[in-house]
Every structure is written in structure tokens, then in C-alpha cells.
PDB file of C-alpha atoms in Angstrom:
ATOM      1  CA  MET A   1      25.618 -12.858 -17.753  1.00  0.00           C
ATOM      2  CA  ARG A   2      24.031 -13.955 -14.485  1.00  0.00           C
ATOM      3  CA  LEU A   3      23.673 -11.325 -11.765  1.00  0.00           C
ATOM      4  CA  PRO A   4      24.521 -12.366  -8.183  1.00  0.00           C
ATOM      5  CA  VAL A   5      21.163 -12.536  -6.452  1.00  0.00           C
ATOM      6  CA  VAL A   6      20.738 -13.362  -2.775  1.00  0.00           C
ATOM      7  CA  ALA A   7      17.289 -12.046  -1.926  1.00  0.00           C
ATOM      8  CA  MET A   8      14.052 -10.995  -3.529  1.00  0.00           C
ATOM      9  CA  LEU A   9      11.465  -8.593  -2.234  1.00  0.00           C
ATOM     10  CA  VAL A  10       7.849  -7.987  -3.084  1.00  0.00           C
ATOM     11  CA  THR A  11       6.761  -4.786  -1.393  1.00  0.00           C
ATOM     12  CA  CYS A  12       3.379  -3.121  -1.130  1.00  0.00           C
ATOM     13  CA  VAL A  13       4.117   0.345   0.123  1.00  0.00           C
ATOM     14  CA  ALA A  14       2.278   3.435   1.380  1.00  0.00           C
ATOM     15  CA  THR A  15       0.444   3.424   4.725  1.00  0.00           C
ATOM     16  CA  ALA A  16      -0.540   0.911   7.379  1.00  0.00           C
ATOM     17  CA  VAL A  17      -4.264   1.532   6.782  1.00  0.00           C
ATOM     18  CA  ALA A  18      -5.181  -1.490   4.641  1.00  0.00           C
ATOM     19  CA  ALA A  19      -3.629  -4.365   2.729  1.00  0.00           C
ATOM     20  CA  CYS A  20      -2.861  -4.188  -0.981  1.00  0.00           C
ATOM     21  CA  SER A  21      -5.294  -5.813  -3.347  1.00  0.00           C
ATOM     22  CA  ALA A  22      -3.245  -8.939  -4.084  1.00  0.00           C
ATOM     23  CA  THR A  23      -4.221 -12.335  -5.443  1.00  0.00           C
ATOM     24  CA  THR A  24      -1.780 -15.252  -5.181  1.00  0.00           C
ATOM     25  CA  GLN A  25      -1.067 -16.950  -8.515  1.00  0.00           C
ATOM     26  CA  PRO A  26       1.182 -19.969  -9.320  1.00  0.00           C
ATOM     27  CA  SER A  27       3.978 -17.615 -10.443  1.00  0.00           C
ATOM     28  CA  GLY A  28       3.531 -14.649  -8.100  1.00  0.00           C
ATOM     29  CA  PHE A  29       0.872 -12.067  -7.289  1.00  0.00           C
ATOM     30  CA  ASP A  30      -1.678  -9.961  -9.073  1.00  0.00           C
ATOM     31  CA  VAL A  31      -1.452  -6.596  -7.298  1.00  0.00           C
ATOM     32  CA  CYS A  32      -3.585  -3.601  -8.276  1.00  0.00           C
ATOM     33  CA  GLY A  33      -4.225  -5.132 -11.703  1.00  0.00           C
ATOM     34  CA  THR A  34      -0.541  -5.919 -12.405  1.00  0.00           C
ATOM     35  CA  HIS A  35       1.024  -9.394 -12.335  1.00  0.00           C
ATOM     36  CA  LEU A  36       4.246  -9.414 -10.291  1.00  0.00           C
ATOM     37  CA  ASN A  37       6.246 -12.509 -11.176  1.00  0.00           C
ATOM     38  CA  THR A  38       7.950 -14.225  -8.242  1.00  0.00           C
ATOM     39  CA  GLY A  39       8.586 -17.476 -10.067  1.00  0.00           C
ATOM     40  CA  ALA A  40       7.545 -20.678  -8.326  1.00  0.00           C
ATOM     41  CA  ASN A  41       8.183 -19.252  -4.833  1.00  0.00           C
ATOM     42  CA  ILE A  42       5.211 -17.669  -3.062  1.00  0.00           C
ATOM     43  CA  PRO A  43       6.452 -15.359  -0.288  1.00  0.00           C
ATOM     44  CA  ALA A  44       5.052 -14.962   3.215  1.00  0.00           C
ATOM     45  CA  LYS A  45       3.339 -11.625   3.966  1.00  0.00           C
ATOM     46  CA  THR A  46       5.250  -9.153   6.166  1.00  0.00           C
ATOM     47  CA  THR A  47       4.337  -5.559   7.082  1.00  0.00           C
ATOM     48  CA  LEU A  48       6.648  -2.684   6.136  1.00  0.00           C
ATOM     49  CA  PRO A  49       7.486  -1.248   9.593  1.00  0.00           C
ATOM     50  CA  ALA A  50       6.799   2.375  10.508  1.00  0.00           C
ATOM     51  CA  PRO A  51       9.975   4.441  10.913  1.00  0.00           C
ATOM     52  CA  ARG A  52      11.382   5.326  14.323  1.00  0.00           C
ATOM     53  CA  PRO A  53      11.887   9.082  14.908  1.00  0.00           C
ATOM     54  CA  GLU A  54      15.640   8.864  14.201  1.00  0.00           C
ATOM     55  CA  GLN A  55      14.918   7.176  10.840  1.00  0.00           C
ATOM     56  CA  LEU A  56      12.635   9.920   9.490  1.00  0.00           C
ATOM     57  CA  ARG A  57      13.754  11.681   6.324  1.00  0.00           C
ATOM     58  CA  PRO A  58      12.135  14.301   4.095  1.00  0.00           C
ATOM     59  CA  ALA A  59      10.192  12.970   1.110  1.00  0.00           C
ATOM     60  CA  PRO A  60      12.031  12.858  -2.206  1.00  0.00           C
ATOM     61  CA  ALA A  61      10.645  14.639  -5.274  1.00  0.00           C
ATOM     62  CA  LYS A  62      10.048  11.283  -6.977  1.00  0.00           C
ATOM     63  CA  SER A  63      10.561   7.568  -6.488  1.00  0.00           C
ATOM     64  CA  VAL A  64      14.093   6.220  -6.932  1.00  0.00           C
ATOM     65  CA  LEU A  65      13.965   2.628  -8.136  1.00  0.00           C
ATOM     66  CA  PRO A  66      16.734   0.328  -9.378  1.00  0.00           C
ATOM     67  CA  GLY A  67      17.225  -0.752 -12.976  1.00  0.00           C
ATOM     68  CA  PRO A  68      15.352  -3.755 -14.372  1.00  0.00           C
ATOM     69  CA  VAL A  69      16.280  -7.442 -14.424  1.00  0.00           C
ATOM     70  CA  ALA A  70      14.638 -10.178 -16.499  1.00  0.00           C
ATOM     71  CA  GLY A  71      13.160 -12.443 -13.830  1.00  0.00           C
ATOM     72  CA  PRO A  72      12.881 -13.589 -10.217  1.00  0.00           C
ATOM     73  CA  THR A  73      15.012 -15.944  -8.146  1.00  0.00           C
ATOM     74  CA  SER A  74      14.427 -18.121  -5.104  1.00  0.00           C
ATOM     75  CA  ASN A  75      14.405 -16.026  -1.867  1.00  0.00           C
ATOM     76  CA  VAL A  76      11.177 -14.017  -1.751  1.00  0.00           C
ATOM     77  CA  VAL A  77       9.718 -11.649   0.886  1.00  0.00           C
ATOM     78  CA  TYR A  78       6.269 -10.009   0.565  1.00  0.00           C
ATOM     79  CA  LEU A  79       5.815  -6.727   2.473  1.00  0.00           C
ATOM     80  CA  ALA A  80       2.289  -5.244   2.459  1.00  0.00           C
ATOM     81  CA  THR A  81       1.060  -1.909   3.866  1.00  0.00           C
ATOM     82  CA  ALA A  82      -1.153  -0.195   1.263  1.00  0.00           C
ATOM     83  CA  ASP A  83      -4.280  -0.266  -0.832  1.00  0.00           C
ATOM     84  CA  CYS A  84      -4.486   0.348  -4.571  1.00  0.00           C
ATOM     85  CA  ASP A  85      -6.036   3.829  -4.379  1.00  0.00           C
ATOM     86  CA  THR A  86      -3.080   5.795  -3.026  1.00  0.00           C
ATOM     87  CA  GLY A  87       0.489   4.663  -3.660  1.00  0.00           C
ATOM     88  CA  ALA A  88       3.726   6.036  -2.320  1.00  0.00           C
ATOM     89  CA  LEU A  89       7.001   7.627  -3.265  1.00  0.00           C
ATOM     90  CA  VAL A  90       9.555   4.855  -2.774  1.00  0.00           C
ATOM     91  CA  THR A  91      13.336   4.790  -2.641  1.00  0.00           C
ATOM     92  CA  VAL A  92      15.586   1.742  -2.735  1.00  0.00           C
ATOM     93  CA  ASP A  93      19.095   2.463  -1.449  1.00  0.00           C
ATOM     94  CA  PRO A  94      21.611   1.639  -2.733  1.00  0.00           C
ATOM     95  CA  ALA A  95      19.987   1.064  -6.110  1.00  0.00           C
ATOM     96  CA  THR A  96      23.211  -0.607  -7.297  1.00  0.00           C
ATOM     97  CA  ALA A  97      22.674  -3.487  -4.814  1.00  0.00           C
ATOM     98  CA  THR A  98      19.317  -4.467  -6.277  1.00  0.00           C
ATOM     99  CA  ARG A  99      17.400  -4.865  -9.541  1.00  0.00           C
ATOM    100  CA  LEU A 100      13.716  -4.298 -10.283  1.00  0.00           C
ATOM    101  CA  VAL A 101      11.844  -7.425 -11.403  1.00  0.00           C
ATOM    102  CA  GLY A 102       8.450  -5.674 -11.495  1.00  0.00           C
ATOM    103  CA  ALA A 103       6.322  -2.880 -10.055  1.00  0.00           C
ATOM    104  CA  ALA A 104       2.599  -2.292  -9.553  1.00  0.00           C
ATOM    105  CA  TYR A 105       1.143   1.190  -9.301  1.00  0.00           C
ATOM    106  CA  ALA A 106      -1.850   2.581  -7.413  1.00  0.00           C
ATOM    107  CA  ARG A 107      -4.629   4.523  -9.136  1.00  0.00           C
ATOM    108  CA  ASP A 108      -2.914   7.815  -8.246  1.00  0.00           C
ATOM    109  CA  GLY A 109       0.315   6.710  -9.990  1.00  0.00           C
ATOM    110  CA  GLY A 110       2.281   6.104  -6.793  1.00  0.00           C
ATOM    111  CA  VAL A 111       4.128   2.842  -6.207  1.00  0.00           C
ATOM    112  CA  ALA A 112       1.900   0.144  -4.713  1.00  0.00           C
ATOM    113  CA  ALA A 113       4.241  -2.866  -4.943  1.00  0.00           C
ATOM    114  CA  LEU A 114       7.751  -3.866  -6.001  1.00  0.00           C
ATOM    115  CA  VAL A 115       9.543  -7.088  -6.803  1.00  0.00           C
ATOM    116  CA  LEU A 116      13.292  -6.723  -6.271  1.00  0.00           C
ATOM    117  CA  THR A 117      16.336  -8.981  -6.362  1.00  0.00           C
ATOM    118  CA  THR A 118      19.179  -7.919  -4.082  1.00  0.00           C
ATOM    119  CA  SER A 119      22.889  -8.691  -4.038  1.00  0.00           C
ATOM    120  CA  ASP A 120      23.725  -6.735  -0.873  1.00  0.00           C
ATOM    121  CA  LYS A 121      22.032  -4.943   2.039  1.00  0.00           C
ATOM    122  CA  VAL A 122      19.330  -2.496   0.829  1.00  0.00           C
ATOM    123  CA  THR A 123      16.961  -0.080   2.527  1.00  0.00           C
ATOM    124  CA  VAL A 124      13.465   0.498   1.157  1.00  0.00           C
ATOM    125  CA  ARG A 125      11.639   3.663   2.282  1.00  0.00           C
ATOM    126  CA  ALA A 126       8.092   4.857   1.525  1.00  0.00           C
ATOM    127  CA  TRP A 127       6.348   8.250   1.845  1.00  0.00           C
ATOM    128  CA  ARG A 128       2.715   9.326   1.487  1.00  0.00           C
ATOM    129  CA  GLY A 129       1.578  12.921   1.545  1.00  0.00           C
ATOM    130  CA  GLY A 130       5.132  14.037   2.334  1.00  0.00           C
ATOM    131  CA  THR A 131       5.317  11.845   5.457  1.00  0.00           C
ATOM    132  CA  MET A 132       7.598   8.845   5.741  1.00  0.00           C
ATOM    133  CA  THR A 133       5.339   5.841   6.390  1.00  0.00           C
ATOM    134  CA  GLY A 134       7.648   2.836   6.212  1.00  0.00           C
ATOM    135  CA  ILE A 135      11.236   1.624   6.174  1.00  0.00           C
ATOM    136  CA  ILE A 136      12.936  -1.725   6.064  1.00  0.00           C
ATOM    137  CA  THR A 137      16.574  -2.719   5.683  1.00  0.00           C
ATOM    138  CA  LEU A 138      17.098  -6.116   4.120  1.00  0.00           C
ATOM    139  CA  PRO A 139      20.361  -7.862   4.955  1.00  0.00           C
ATOM    140  CA  PRO A 140      22.107  -9.974   2.318  1.00  0.00           C
ATOM    141  CA  ALA A 141      20.526 -13.427   2.375  1.00  0.00           C
TER     142      ALA A 141
END
């Protein structure tokens, strides 16, 4: 069964201090020692924006990621805001509107990068040290 997929996201998440350690490959990126498959499409790099005061939320106890899917599709976005030392707690909401293609983790076990396919509007949020550091809402493509 083919899932309806209208967008894909590769996200490096945590803080706006430095870029993730990422190497472009013919089928995606090597991020923090993990290959994230994006298929033949190589996405442009975009920064995960800092939240506005009205967007701030308390940090969750753990990351909330969607269920897995087998592989990538065509529309790809690459969002980078972290290094590979300290990852983030990450939520993807609603998780039912997206599927996880792959994830890379920082040395501390936090999420460093995600590859998602989306079928509807989703919001990705990231926290480090209990502070919300980034948020983006992706419209359906």
C-alpha cells in the first residue's frame, strides 16, 4: 500500500549555535555518523527558526516521533541548527500526518536530525536543556 506523501523533511535540531556535521551523498546525507536517505533529491539547507514568545511550550519528557516508513519521496527540505555533541528533544505534531524515514542522534542521545514524509500540515518543535529552541510548521506541499 502506498502512503500519500506530499513533503519530506530532513531536520537537524537543537540550537542555533553551529551546523550539524553533515556530508552530502548521492542518496542523502551522512549526519553525525548516520546515513539519512533522501533518495535522489538533495535538499536545500534551511534553518529551524527560533520560537516567538507566544509559541513557547514546556519541554516534553521525551521526543515524540512518528512511526516509520520504508523510504523517501521527491519533495525534500533540509533544516539545520545543531552540532552532533548535544541533540534535542523533538516533537512532530500531528504524528499521524507524517512518517519517519530516518533519524540521526547526537552523542548525548538527543535527536540531531530527522527525515520525514508528510501527508498534511505538521509542526516540528525542538528543546535543549528544557528550553524550546526551534519550531517550524510545514504546510502540505
